Coordinates of C-alpha atoms in Angstrom, one line a residue:
M9 CA 24.9 15.2 -18.8
C10 CA 27.8 13.1 -17.4
W11 CA 25.4 10.3 -16.7
G12 CA 24.1 10.3 -20.2
L13 CA 27.6 10.4 -21.7
F14 CA 28.7 7.6 -19.4
K15 CA 25.8 5.3 -20.6
I16 CA 26.8 6.0 -24.2
Y17 CA 30.4 5.1 -23.3
L18 CA 29.2 1.8 -21.9
L19 CA 27.2 1.2 -25.1
I20 CA 30.4 1.8 -27.2
I21 CA 32.3 -0.6 -25.0
H22 CA 29.5 -3.2 -25.4
Q23 CA 29.2 -2.7 -29.2
R24 CA 32.9 -2.6 -30.1
K25 CA 32.2 -2.3 -33.8
M26 CA 30.6 1.1 -33.4
K27 CA 32.4 3.7 -35.5
W28 CA 33.6 7.1 -34.0
W29 CA 31.4 9.0 -36.4
A30 CA 28.3 7.0 -35.1
L31 CA 29.1 8.3 -31.6
V32 CA 29.4 11.9 -32.9
A33 CA 25.9 11.4 -34.6
V34 CA 24.3 10.2 -31.3
L35 CA 25.7 13.2 -29.4
L36 CA 24.5 15.7 -32.0
L37 CA 21.0 14.1 -32.4
I38 CA 20.2 13.7 -28.7
P39 CA 19.1 17.1 -27.2
D40 CA 20.9 18.3 -24.1
D41 CA 17.7 18.2 -22.0
Q42 CA 17.7 14.5 -22.4
Y43 CA 20.8 14.1 -20.3
V44 CA 19.7 14.1 -16.6
D45 CA 22.2 13.7 -13.8
G46 CA 21.0 11.6 -10.9
S47 CA 19.3 13.6 -8.1
R48 CA 20.0 13.3 -4.4
I49 CA 17.0 11.9 -2.6
L50 CA 16.3 11.7 1.1
F51 CA 13.9 8.9 1.8
I52 CA 12.3 8.8 5.3
S53 CA 10.4 5.8 6.8
A54 CA 11.2 6.2 10.4
I55 CA 8.2 4.2 11.7
A56 CA 7.3 1.2 9.6
S57 CA 6.8 -2.6 9.5
K58 CA 9.1 -4.8 7.6
S59 CA 6.4 -5.2 4.9
H60 CA 6.4 -1.4 4.3
K61 CA 10.2 -1.4 3.8
G62 CA 9.7 -4.2 1.2
F63 CA 7.6 -2.0 -0.8
F64 CA 9.8 1.1 -0.3
T65 CA 12.9 -0.9 -1.2
A66 CA 11.5 -1.8 -4.6
V67 CA 10.8 1.9 -5.3
I68 CA 14.3 2.9 -4.1
D69 CA 15.9 0.2 -6.3
K70 CA 14.2 1.6 -9.4
L71 CA 15.6 5.0 -8.6
A72 CA 19.1 3.9 -7.8
K73 CA 19.2 1.9 -11.0
E74 CA 18.8 5.2 -12.9
G75 CA 21.7 6.9 -11.1
H76 CA 19.8 8.8 -8.4
Q77 CA 21.7 8.9 -5.1
I78 CA 19.4 7.8 -2.1
T79 CA 19.8 8.1 1.5
I80 CA 17.2 6.1 3.4
V81 CA 16.3 6.5 7.1
S82 CA 14.5 3.4 8.4
P83 CA 14.4 1.1 11.5
Y84 CA 15.6 -2.0 9.6
K85 CA 19.1 -3.1 8.6
P86 CA 19.6 -3.6 4.9
T87 CA 20.0 -7.2 3.7
K88 CA 22.9 -6.1 1.5
E89 CA 24.7 -3.0 0.3
K90 CA 23.5 -1.5 -2.9
E91 CA 25.0 0.9 -5.3
N92 CA 23.7 4.6 -5.0
V93 CA 22.0 3.7 -1.7
H94 CA 23.1 4.8 1.8
E95 CA 21.0 3.5 4.7
I96 CA 20.8 5.1 8.1
V97 CA 19.3 2.5 10.5
L98 CA 17.3 3.8 13.5
S99 CA 17.8 1.3 16.4
N100 CA 15.0 0.8 18.8
V101 CA 12.1 2.2 16.6
D102 CA 10.8 -1.2 15.5
I103 CA 7.0 -1.3 16.0
T104 CA 6.7 -5.1 15.5
S105 CA 6.5 -5.8 19.2
L106 CA 3.5 -3.4 19.4
A107 CA 1.6 -4.9 16.4
Q108 CA -0.4 -7.6 18.2
N109 CA -1.7 -10.5 16.1
V110 CA -4.6 -12.9 16.5
F111 CA -2.3 -15.4 18.5
E112 CA -1.7 -12.7 21.1
G113 CA -5.1 -11.1 21.6
D114 CA -6.9 -8.0 20.3
T115 CA -5.3 -6.7 17.1
M116 CA -7.0 -3.3 17.7
S117 CA -5.2 -2.8 21.0
G118 CA -1.8 -3.0 19.2
A119 CA -2.9 -0.4 16.7
K120 CA -4.1 1.9 19.5
A121 CA -0.7 1.5 21.2
I122 CA 1.1 2.4 18.1
M123 CA -1.0 5.5 17.5
T124 CA -0.4 6.6 21.1
I125 CA 3.3 6.2 21.2
A126 CA 3.9 7.5 17.6
P127 CA 4.2 11.3 18.3
K128 CA 7.1 10.7 20.8
M129 CA 8.6 7.9 18.8
C130 CA 8.8 10.1 15.7
S131 CA 10.3 13.1 17.5
D132 CA 12.8 10.9 19.2
A133 CA 13.9 9.5 15.8
L134 CA 14.0 13.0 14.3
G135 CA 16.3 14.1 17.2
R136 CA 18.8 11.4 16.6
K137 CA 22.4 12.8 15.9
E138 CA 22.7 11.0 12.6
V139 CA 19.4 12.4 11.4
Q140 CA 20.0 16.0 12.4
E141 CA 23.4 15.8 10.7
L142 CA 21.5 15.4 7.4
L143 CA 20.7 19.1 7.6
N144 CA 24.4 19.7 6.6
E145 CA 23.7 17.7 3.4
K146 CA 22.2 18.9 0.1
Y147 CA 19.3 17.1 -1.3
D148 CA 17.0 17.7 -4.3
I149 CA 13.9 16.1 -3.0
G150 CA 12.5 14.3 -0.1
M151 CA 10.3 11.2 0.0
L152 CA 8.2 10.5 3.1
S153 CA 6.3 7.4 4.2
I154 CA 2.7 8.4 5.2
F155 CA 2.9 6.0 8.1
L156 CA 3.4 8.0 11.3
S157 CA 6.6 9.7 10.2
D158 CA 5.2 13.1 9.7
C159 CA 7.4 15.0 12.1
F160 CA 10.2 14.6 9.5
L161 CA 8.3 17.1 7.4
S162 CA 10.1 19.7 9.6
L163 CA 13.3 18.3 8.3
F164 CA 12.3 18.8 4.6
H165 CA 10.9 22.2 5.5
R166 CA 14.2 23.4 6.9
M167 CA 16.1 22.0 3.8
E168 CA 13.6 23.8 1.6
I169 CA 13.1 20.8 -0.7
P170 CA 9.9 19.4 -2.4
V171 CA 8.4 16.3 -0.9
I172 CA 6.7 13.2 -2.4
Q173 CA 4.6 11.2 0.0
I174 CA 4.6 7.4 -0.4
S175 CA 1.9 5.0 0.9
P176 CA 2.3 1.2 1.4
T177 CA -1.5 1.0 0.8
G178 CA -4.0 2.3 -1.7
P179 CA -5.5 5.9 -1.6
I180 CA -8.5 5.0 0.6
G181 CA -10.0 6.9 3.6
P182 CA -7.6 9.4 5.3
I183 CA -4.7 8.4 2.9
G184 CA -6.8 9.5 -0.1
A185 CA -7.8 12.6 1.8
L186 CA -4.2 13.6 2.4
A187 CA -3.6 13.3 -1.4
G188 CA -6.6 15.7 -2.0
L189 CA -8.9 12.9 -3.2
P190 CA -12.6 13.3 -2.1
T191 CA -13.9 10.2 -0.4
F192 CA -17.0 8.3 -1.6
P193 CA -18.1 6.0 1.3
S194 CA -21.1 5.1 -0.8
F195 CA -19.1 2.6 -2.8
V196 CA -15.4 2.8 -1.8
T197 CA -15.0 0.8 1.4
N198 CA -12.8 1.7 4.3
A199 CA -9.8 -0.7 5.0
F200 CA -11.0 -1.4 8.5
L201 CA -14.3 -2.9 7.1
Q202 CA -14.9 -6.1 5.3
S203 CA -17.8 -5.0 3.2
F204 CA -17.9 -4.8 -0.6
H205 CA -19.9 -3.1 -3.3
P206 CA -22.9 -2.9 -3.7
L207 CA -23.2 -1.7 -0.2
T208 CA -26.4 -1.9 1.9
F209 CA -27.7 1.2 3.7
T210 CA -26.1 -0.1 6.9
D211 CA -22.7 -0.7 5.2
R212 CA -22.8 2.9 3.6
M213 CA -23.6 4.3 7.1
L214 CA -20.8 2.4 8.9
N215 CA -18.4 3.2 6.0
A216 CA -19.1 6.9 6.1
L217 CA -18.7 7.1 9.9
T218 CA -15.5 5.0 9.8
D219 CA -14.1 7.3 7.1
T220 CA -15.0 10.4 9.1
V221 CA -13.6 9.2 12.4
S222 CA -10.4 7.8 10.8
T223 CA -9.7 11.1 8.8
A224 CA -10.5 13.2 11.8
A225 CA -8.2 11.1 14.1
V226 CA -5.3 11.8 11.7
E227 CA -6.0 15.5 11.2
H228 CA -7.2 16.5 14.7
V229 CA -5.4 14.0 17.0
I230 CA -2.3 12.2 15.6
L231 CA -0.8 15.1 13.6
P232 CA -1.5 17.9 16.2
N233 CA 0.0 15.6 19.0
M234 CA 3.1 15.0 16.8
D235 CA 3.4 18.7 16.1
T236 CA 3.2 19.5 19.8
E237 CA 5.8 16.9 20.7
C238 CA 8.1 18.1 18.0
R239 CA 8.0 21.7 19.1
L240 CA 8.4 20.7 22.8
Q241 CA 11.7 18.9 21.9
G242 CA 12.8 21.9 19.9
L243 CA 13.0 20.0 16.6
C244 CA 10.3 22.0 14.8
P245 CA 11.0 25.7 14.6
A246 CA 8.5 28.0 16.3
N247 CA 7.8 29.9 13.0
M248 CA 7.2 26.7 11.1
P249 CA 3.7 26.0 9.7
S250 CA 1.9 23.2 11.4
L251 CA 2.5 19.5 10.3
N252 CA -1.1 19.5 8.9
E253 CA -0.2 22.3 6.6
L254 CA 3.1 20.9 5.5
K255 CA 1.6 17.6 4.8
K256 CA -0.8 19.3 2.5
N257 CA 2.1 20.9 0.5
A258 CA 3.3 17.5 -0.6
T259 CA 1.3 17.4 -3.8
V260 CA 2.5 14.0 -5.4
M261 CA 1.8 10.6 -3.7
F262 CA 3.0 7.2 -4.7
V263 CA 0.5 4.5 -3.6
N264 CA 0.8 0.8 -3.5
S265 CA -2.2 0.0 -5.6
V266 CA -2.9 -1.1 -9.2
R267 CA -5.4 1.5 -10.4
Y268 CA -7.0 -0.5 -13.2
M269 CA -7.5 -3.5 -10.8
E270 CA -9.4 -1.6 -8.1
S271 CA -12.8 -2.9 -7.6
P272 CA -15.1 -1.1 -8.1
P273 CA -13.2 1.6 -10.1
R274 CA -12.9 4.8 -8.3
P275 CA -12.0 8.5 -8.9
S276 CA -8.5 9.6 -8.7
M277 CA -6.2 12.7 -9.0
A278 CA -3.3 13.6 -11.4
S279 CA -1.1 13.8 -8.3
I280 CA -1.7 10.2 -7.2
V281 CA 0.8 7.8 -8.8
Y282 CA -0.1 4.1 -8.8
V283 CA 2.9 1.9 -8.4
G284 CA 1.3 -1.2 -7.0
G285 CA 3.2 -4.4 -7.9
I286 CA 6.5 -2.5 -8.4
H287 CA 8.2 -5.1 -6.2
C288 CA 7.0 -8.1 -8.4
H289 CA 9.5 -9.7 -10.7
E290 CA 9.7 -12.8 -13.0
A291 CA 10.5 -16.0 -11.1
K292 CA 14.1 -17.3 -11.2
A293 CA 15.2 -21.0 -11.0
L294 CA 15.0 -22.4 -7.5
P295 CA 18.2 -23.1 -5.5
E296 CA 19.6 -26.5 -6.4
D297 CA 18.7 -28.3 -3.2
L298 CA 15.1 -26.9 -3.2
E299 CA 14.7 -27.7 -6.8
K300 CA 15.5 -31.4 -6.2
W301 CA 13.0 -31.5 -3.4
V302 CA 10.2 -29.9 -5.5
A303 CA 10.9 -32.2 -8.4
G304 CA 10.6 -35.1 -6.0
A305 CA 6.9 -34.3 -5.6
G306 CA 6.2 -35.5 -9.1
E307 CA 2.8 -34.7 -10.7
D308 CA 1.1 -33.9 -7.4
G309 CA 3.2 -30.7 -7.0
F310 CA 3.7 -28.9 -3.8
I311 CA 2.1 -26.3 -1.4
F312 CA 3.7 -23.2 0.0
F313 CA 2.8 -21.9 3.5
S314 CA 4.1 -18.7 5.0
L315 CA 2.9 -16.2 7.6
G316 CA 5.2 -13.4 6.3
S317 CA 8.0 -11.5 8.0
V318 CA 6.4 -10.0 11.0
V319 CA 4.8 -12.8 12.9
K320 CA 6.9 -15.7 14.3
P321 CA 5.1 -18.9 13.3
S322 CA 6.3 -20.7 16.4
T323 CA 4.2 -18.2 18.5
M324 CA 1.0 -19.8 17.2
P325 CA -1.1 -21.8 19.7
E326 CA -0.3 -25.5 19.8
E327 CA -3.9 -26.4 18.8
Y328 CA -3.5 -24.7 15.5
R329 CA 0.0 -26.1 14.9
K330 CA -1.3 -29.6 15.4
V331 CA -4.1 -29.1 12.9
L332 CA -1.7 -27.8 10.3
V333 CA 0.7 -30.7 10.9
K334 CA -2.1 -33.3 10.7
V335 CA -3.6 -31.8 7.6
F336 CA -0.2 -31.5 5.8
G337 CA 0.7 -35.0 6.6
S338 CA -2.5 -36.3 5.1
L339 CA -1.9 -34.6 1.7
K340 CA -0.3 -36.2 -1.3
Q341 CA 1.4 -32.9 -2.2
R342 CA 4.6 -31.9 -0.5
V343 CA 4.4 -28.9 1.7
L344 CA 7.1 -26.1 2.0
W345 CA 6.7 -24.3 5.3
K346 CA 8.3 -21.1 6.3
W347 CA 9.2 -21.6 10.0
D348 CA 11.4 -19.9 12.4
T349 CA 13.1 -22.9 14.0
D350 CA 15.2 -25.7 12.5
T351 CA 13.1 -28.7 13.6
M352 CA 9.6 -29.8 14.6
E353 CA 9.2 -33.0 16.6
D354 CA 6.1 -34.4 14.8
L355 CA 7.0 -33.0 11.3
P356 CA 5.5 -35.2 8.5
R357 CA 7.8 -36.7 6.0
N358 CA 6.3 -34.7 3.1
V359 CA 6.9 -31.3 4.9
R360 CA 10.0 -29.2 4.7
L361 CA 10.8 -26.3 7.0
E362 CA 12.9 -23.4 6.0
K363 CA 13.6 -20.1 7.8
W364 CA 14.0 -18.1 4.6
L365 CA 12.7 -18.8 1.1
P366 CA 12.7 -16.9 -2.3
Q367 CA 9.0 -16.3 -2.2
Q368 CA 8.5 -15.0 -5.7
D369 CA 10.6 -17.8 -7.4
I370 CA 8.4 -20.2 -5.5
L371 CA 5.1 -18.5 -6.4
G372 CA 6.2 -18.5 -10.0
D373 CA 6.9 -22.2 -10.2
P374 CA 4.3 -24.0 -12.3
R375 CA 4.4 -27.0 -9.9
L376 CA 3.0 -24.9 -7.0
K377 CA -0.7 -25.8 -6.4
V378 CA -1.7 -23.2 -3.7
F379 CA -0.2 -20.6 -1.5
I380 CA -1.4 -20.5 2.1
T381 CA -0.6 -17.0 3.2
H382 CA -1.2 -14.5 6.0
G383 CA -2.6 -12.1 3.4
G384 CA -0.2 -9.2 3.5
A385 CA -0.5 -6.7 0.7
L386 CA 2.8 -7.6 -1.0
S387 CA 2.2 -11.3 -0.9
T388 CA -1.4 -10.8 -2.2
Q389 CA 0.0 -8.8 -5.2
E390 CA 2.8 -11.3 -5.8
S391 CA 0.2 -14.1 -5.9
I392 CA -1.9 -12.3 -8.6
Y393 CA 1.2 -11.5 -10.6
H394 CA 2.3 -15.1 -10.6
S395 CA -1.2 -16.5 -11.1
T396 CA -1.2 -18.4 -7.8
P397 CA -4.5 -19.2 -6.1
V398 CA -4.4 -18.6 -2.3
I399 CA -5.8 -19.7 1.0
G400 CA -5.7 -16.8 3.6
L401 CA -5.1 -17.2 7.2
P402 CA -4.7 -13.5 8.2
V403 CA -3.2 -12.6 11.6
L404 CA -3.1 -8.8 11.9
A405 CA -3.8 -5.3 10.5
D406 CA -5.2 -5.1 6.9
Q407 CA -4.8 -8.8 6.2
M408 CA -8.3 -9.8 7.2
T409 CA -9.7 -7.2 4.7
N410 CA -7.2 -8.3 2.0
M411 CA -8.2 -11.9 2.2
A412 CA -12.0 -11.1 2.4
E413 CA -11.5 -9.2 -0.8
V414 CA -9.7 -12.1 -2.4
Q415 CA -12.6 -14.4 -1.5
N416 CA -15.1 -11.8 -2.8
Q417 CA -13.1 -11.6 -6.1
G418 CA -13.2 -15.4 -6.5
W419 CA -9.5 -16.4 -6.7
G420 CA -8.9 -17.7 -3.2
R421 CA -10.5 -18.6 0.1
M422 CA -10.2 -17.1 3.6
L423 CA -10.2 -19.0 6.9
K424 CA -10.3 -17.8 10.4
W425 CA -7.9 -19.3 13.0
R426 CA -10.7 -19.8 15.6
E427 CA -12.6 -21.9 13.0
L428 CA -9.6 -24.0 11.9
T429 CA -10.3 -27.7 12.0
F430 CA -8.8 -30.7 10.1
E431 CA -11.9 -31.1 8.0
V432 CA -12.3 -27.3 7.2
L433 CA -8.6 -26.9 6.2
R434 CA -8.2 -30.1 4.2
D435 CA -11.5 -29.5 2.3
T436 CA -10.4 -25.9 1.5
I437 CA -7.1 -27.0 0.2
H438 CA -8.8 -29.6 -2.0
T439 CA -11.3 -27.1 -3.3
V440 CA -8.7 -24.5 -4.3
I441 CA -6.5 -26.9 -6.0
T442 CA -9.3 -28.5 -8.0
D443 CA -11.5 -25.4 -8.8
E444 CA -10.8 -24.6 -12.4
K445 CA -13.0 -21.4 -12.2
L446 CA -11.0 -20.1 -9.4
R447 CA -7.7 -20.8 -11.2
A448 CA -9.0 -19.2 -14.4
E449 CA -9.9 -16.1 -12.4
V450 CA -6.4 -15.6 -10.9
K451 CA -4.9 -16.1 -14.4
R452 CA -7.2 -13.3 -15.7
R453 CA -6.2 -11.0 -12.9
S454 CA -2.5 -11.7 -13.5
S455 CA -3.0 -10.8 -17.1
L456 CA -4.6 -7.4 -16.1
M457 CA -1.9 -6.7 -13.6
R458 CA 0.9 -7.3 -16.2
D459 CA -0.8 -5.3 -18.9
T460 CA 0.7 -1.9 -17.9
P461 CA 1.0 1.2 -20.2
Q462 CA 4.4 2.0 -18.7
D463 CA 7.2 0.3 -16.8
L464 CA 6.7 1.2 -13.1
G465 CA 10.4 1.9 -12.7
Q466 CA 10.2 4.5 -15.5
L467 CA 7.0 5.9 -14.0
V468 CA 8.6 6.4 -10.5
N469 CA 11.7 8.1 -12.1
Y470 CA 9.6 10.3 -14.3
W471 CA 7.6 11.7 -11.4
V472 CA 10.6 12.2 -9.2
D473 CA 12.2 14.2 -12.0
Y474 CA 8.9 16.0 -12.6
V475 CA 8.5 17.2 -9.0
I476 CA 12.1 18.4 -8.9
K477 CA 11.8 20.2 -12.2
H478 CA 8.6 21.9 -11.3
N479 CA 9.6 22.9 -7.8
G480 CA 7.1 20.6 -6.0
A481 CA 4.5 20.5 -8.8
H482 CA 2.1 22.6 -6.7
H483 CA 0.0 23.1 -9.8
L484 CA -1.3 19.6 -9.2
K485 CA -2.6 20.4 -5.7
S486 CA -6.2 19.5 -5.3
P487 CA -8.6 22.2 -4.0
F488 CA -10.1 19.5 -1.8
L489 CA -7.2 20.1 0.6
T490 CA -8.3 23.7 1.4
M491 CA -12.1 23.5 1.0
P492 CA -14.4 22.8 4.0
W493 CA -16.3 19.5 3.7
Y494 CA -19.7 21.1 3.2
E495 CA -18.4 22.9 0.1
I496 CA -16.7 19.8 -1.3
Y497 CA -19.9 17.8 -1.3
N498 CA -22.2 20.9 -2.0
V499 CA -24.0 20.4 1.3
D500 CA -24.7 24.1 1.5
V501 CA -26.0 24.2 -2.1
W502 CA -28.3 21.2 -1.6
L503 CA -29.6 22.6 1.8
T504 CA -30.3 25.9 0.1
I505 CA -32.1 24.3 -2.8
A506 CA -34.0 22.1 -0.3
G507 CA -34.8 25.3 1.7
V508 CA -36.1 27.1 -1.3
L509 CA -38.2 24.1 -2.4
L510 CA -39.7 23.8 1.1
L511 CA -40.4 27.5 1.1
L512 CA -42.2 27.3 -2.3
L513 CA -44.1 24.2 -1.0
L514 CA -45.2 26.2 2.0
L515 CA -46.2 29.1 -0.2
V516 CA -48.2 26.9 -2.5
L517 CA -49.8 25.2 0.6
K518 CA -50.7 28.6 2.1
L519 CA -52.2 29.8 -1.2
F520 CA -54.2 26.5 -1.3
L521 CA -55.5 27.0 2.2
M522 CA -56.3 30.6 1.4
C523 CA -58.2 29.6 -1.7
L524 CA -60.0 26.8 0.2
R525 CA -61.0 29.3 2.9
C526 CA -62.3 31.7 0.4
L527 CA -64.3 29.0 -1.4
T528 CA -65.7 27.7 1.9
S529 CA -66.6 31.3 3.0
R530 CA -68.5 31.9 -0.4
F531 CA -70.2 28.6 0.0
K532 CA -71.5 29.4 3.4
E533 CA -72.7 32.9 2.3
K534 CA -74.6 31.4 -0.6
H535 CA -76.4 28.8 1.6
D536 CA -77.1 31.3 4.4

């Protein structure tokens, strides 16, 4: 109630002409249950990439704005202090060095390395003194990243608080399964594959196998190994349920996906809350120096190129850098290039290097012609939000799939680094800039994304309050979580039906043969 009264007090200060009797009327008319004090939230993202934290930070900011007190545990230092947010930084838990990109070799080897080291890395992080001291604190609810931080479920279990899971991707494959969502590989493609609906028989076969293997890897390899490591280190009590069981107790999941933009549309559950694009915001004016530079481009406008926050651009092979420099120098547009060093020897006059840039302010600038991007999930969503067509040069993880989907949807193009040449890149830039159909498609998608039934900040706050109010909201738990796979998809039912039909067919066939033999026998007797 204190927070509600404080907001009314601020309103009075702002509206100085408000009479005392008006305040009394407001207090009498608003029911007591409308005043909700901010809750204490423990947010865990122990193993994550910088892009994950970008999404999580947007969710945290919305909660903090409404008065919730948030403690966040993550491997990355905050860029600035924020009101109602306390950060605990876990040093030496950064997985960036393990996440190999296309410049360094096989991207799958990096993923395997992360999966292998994750159980010990998670338990080591859980055992930190500053983390264990959190047990002395009182929290109302926990929020946990679904990305390899599952050993922290033991912390929430000991605190006896409800948990909301949060995913930096959409509810597909094993992520959807963890939220109690049945998988439909017949038309919902796995994030590891670059195939799109309608799927061929081969696509559906690969999709089903990939879904099965990835889900089994999570449930029968990664989580059990993490559980074993946690118990060996004495961080998970002996009488604690398994991490697999605890994970299924977290009924509500926030996912980084825009539900009404999923293609094709797919089933969902009441417990899955879609908050994709929550980090997007309207563009602000560019810094004065950058504004002058952009204005100097005139009617030709400018191009923005960024490989995100994980990969160092200077690590790219020299052959690729030279192609980029040659192409950029041949364009009539100016090029704003996010680069991690101050200078470049052969830098063309129309190209500007910057170590950090206000990406959304740039994407929302009407003078921007095209965004050349690595294709991360957040950058892809921001591009849609700001109606910016893209050219994708993916470097790791899900970026290949993201950009293949963009090209399939018709609002951008994807290029592969090994196929990068002067002609290919220059022609692609020209096509994307001049293709009116492509630009119309990204504007259409931007309109869809912005047309939301509820503000995402309000949605996040509603569900956090809901889970606290209803003691974990276990009534939303999907039966999918406890049913064997053959019951979920009625395999036993259809096998029984098929068996009965087969038995009937055999009986009919047997009767037919009996009748045939009988007729044959009579025919022989008649002619004998």
